[in-house]
mmCIF file of C-alpha atoms in Angstrom:
data_model
loop_
_atom_site.group_PDB
_atom_site.id
_atom_site.type_symbol
_atom_site.label_atom_id
_atom_site.label_comp_id
_atom_site.label_asym_id
_atom_site.label_seq_id
_atom_site.Cartn_x
_atom_site.Cartn_y
_atom_site.Cartn_z
ATOM 1 C CA GLY A 1 -103.971 77.004 71.868
ATOM 2 C CA CYS A 2 -102.675 76.558 68.610
ATOM 3 C CA LEU A 3 -98.966 75.085 67.849
ATOM 4 C CA ASN A 4 -97.442 75.497 64.501
ATOM 5 C CA PRO A 5 -94.130 74.118 63.688
ATOM 6 C CA THR A 6 -91.542 76.174 62.004
ATOM 7 C CA ASP A 7 -88.809 75.132 59.393
ATOM 8 C CA LEU A 8 -86.158 76.117 61.909
ATOM 9 C CA GLY A 9 -87.880 73.957 64.642
ATOM 10 C CA ARG A 10 -88.178 70.867 62.452
ATOM 11 C CA THR A 11 -84.568 71.130 61.317
ATOM 12 C CA ALA A 12 -83.360 71.320 64.887
ATOM 13 C CA SER A 13 -85.378 68.354 66.140
ATOM 14 C CA HIS A 14 -84.761 66.180 63.218
ATOM 15 C CA PHE A 15 -81.201 66.547 63.309
ATOM 16 C CA TYR A 16 -80.592 67.448 66.860
ATOM 17 C CA ILE A 17 -79.225 70.594 66.326
ATOM 18 C CA LYS A 18 -79.224 73.325 69.053
ATOM 19 C CA TYR A 19 -80.695 76.528 68.700
ATOM 20 C CA ASP A 20 -77.515 78.458 69.670
ATOM 21 C CA THR A 21 -75.727 76.552 66.924
ATOM 22 C CA ILE A 22 -78.126 77.524 64.074
ATOM 23 C CA GLU A 23 -78.180 81.208 65.481
ATOM 24 C CA MET A 24 -74.146 81.201 65.406
ATOM 25 C CA ILE A 25 -74.108 79.860 61.980
ATOM 26 C CA ASN A 26 -76.683 82.339 60.556
ATOM 27 C CA SER A 27 -74.700 85.303 61.956
ATOM 28 C CA ASN A 28 -71.214 83.958 60.717
ATOM 29 C CA LEU A 29 -71.993 82.327 57.580
ATOM 30 C CA ARG A 30 -70.997 84.365 54.465
ATOM 31 C CA GLU A 31 -71.733 83.941 50.941
ATOM 32 C CA THR A 32 -68.037 83.273 49.972
ATOM 33 C CA MET A 33 -66.241 81.303 52.286
ATOM 34 C CA ASN A 34 -63.209 78.867 51.864
ATOM 35 C CA ASP A 35 -62.927 75.349 53.215
ATOM 36 C CA LYS A 36 -60.609 76.880 56.207
ATOM 37 C CA GLU A 37 -63.346 79.277 57.336
ATOM 38 C CA ILE A 38 -66.177 76.881 56.906
ATOM 39 C CA LEU A 39 -64.275 74.204 59.066
ATOM 40 C CA ALA A 40 -63.616 76.847 61.662
ATOM 41 C CA LEU A 41 -67.360 77.911 61.708
ATOM 42 C CA LEU A 42 -68.457 74.046 62.172
ATOM 43 C CA SER A 43 -65.773 73.566 64.836
ATOM 44 C CA GLN A 44 -67.524 76.541 66.951
ATOM 45 C CA CYS A 45 -70.705 74.429 67.042
ATOM 46 C CA HIS A 46 -72.320 74.227 70.435
ATOM 47 C CA GLU A 47 -72.841 70.558 70.314
ATOM 48 C CA PHE A 48 -68.804 70.349 70.618
ATOM 49 C CA GLN A 49 -69.019 72.174 74.102
ATOM 50 C CA GLN A 50 -68.348 69.082 76.142
ATOM 51 C CA LEU A 51 -65.208 68.216 74.404
ATOM 52 C CA LYS A 52 -62.343 69.432 76.487
ATOM 53 C CA VAL A 53 -58.549 69.440 75.683
ATOM 54 C CA ARG A 54 -56.654 67.585 78.046
ATOM 55 C CA ASP A 55 -52.775 67.904 78.506
ATOM 56 C CA GLU A 56 -52.180 64.065 77.737
ATOM 57 C CA GLU A 57 -53.965 64.569 74.486
ATOM 58 C CA ILE A 58 -51.737 67.420 73.069
ATOM 59 C CA GLU A 59 -48.965 65.127 71.777
ATOM 60 C CA GLU A 60 -51.368 62.803 69.773
ATOM 61 C CA LEU A 61 -53.531 65.968 68.488
ATOM 62 C CA ASP A 62 -50.233 67.476 67.262
ATOM 63 C CA MET A 63 -49.497 64.333 65.253
ATOM 64 C CA LEU A 64 -53.079 64.458 63.713
ATOM 65 C CA ASN A 65 -52.415 68.081 63.130
ATOM 66 C CA GLU A 66 -49.474 67.389 60.850
ATOM 67 C CA SER A 67 -51.690 65.183 58.573
ATOM 68 C CA CYS A 68 -54.332 67.782 58.385
ATOM 69 C CA VAL A 69 -54.739 69.306 54.937
ATOM 70 C CA LEU A 70 -55.874 72.946 55.977
ATOM 71 C CA PRO A 71 -54.463 74.899 58.966
ATOM 72 C CA VAL A 72 -56.191 74.548 62.309
ATOM 73 C CA MET A 73 -57.593 77.825 63.127
ATOM 74 C CA GLY A 74 -57.071 78.672 67.013
ATOM 75 C CA GLY A 75 -54.522 76.004 67.531
ATOM 76 C CA ILE A 76 -54.970 72.601 68.909
ATOM 77 C CA GLU A 77 -54.653 73.618 72.279
ATOM 78 C CA SER A 78 -58.202 75.327 72.129
ATOM 79 C CA GLN A 79 -61.631 73.406 72.049
ATOM 80 C CA HIS A 80 -62.421 74.598 68.543
ATOM 81 C CA GLY A 81 -58.938 73.755 67.467
ATOM 82 C CA LYS A 82 -59.304 70.111 68.600
ATOM 83 C CA VAL A 83 -62.852 69.877 67.058
ATOM 84 C CA ASN A 84 -61.324 71.120 63.708
ATOM 85 C CA CYS A 85 -58.161 68.898 63.885
ATOM 86 C CA LEU A 86 -60.483 65.832 64.568
ATOM 87 C CA ILE A 87 -62.861 66.580 61.705
ATOM 88 C CA GLN A 88 -60.153 67.062 59.404
ATOM 89 C CA SER A 89 -58.288 63.548 60.597
ATOM 90 C CA TYR A 90 -61.786 61.734 60.446
#
């Protein structure tokens, strides 16, 4: 009948990070990563699963992609690519 919070649980509840995201980052995060790889990793977070790429957005995403400093891994036609492009545009 004892409930003990963990550091992982505290972080997840404080920042509303899903457990799947923490697990994915823990398994894919390496000691040396460049900016392109870090953005690609963040773009795969489960919090972005509800974002969908719509056909009418492709033209605008293509324009945003031109202003991106880093190459968008996966292309803007994928969900991860759209998130990556939007993060860089922000």
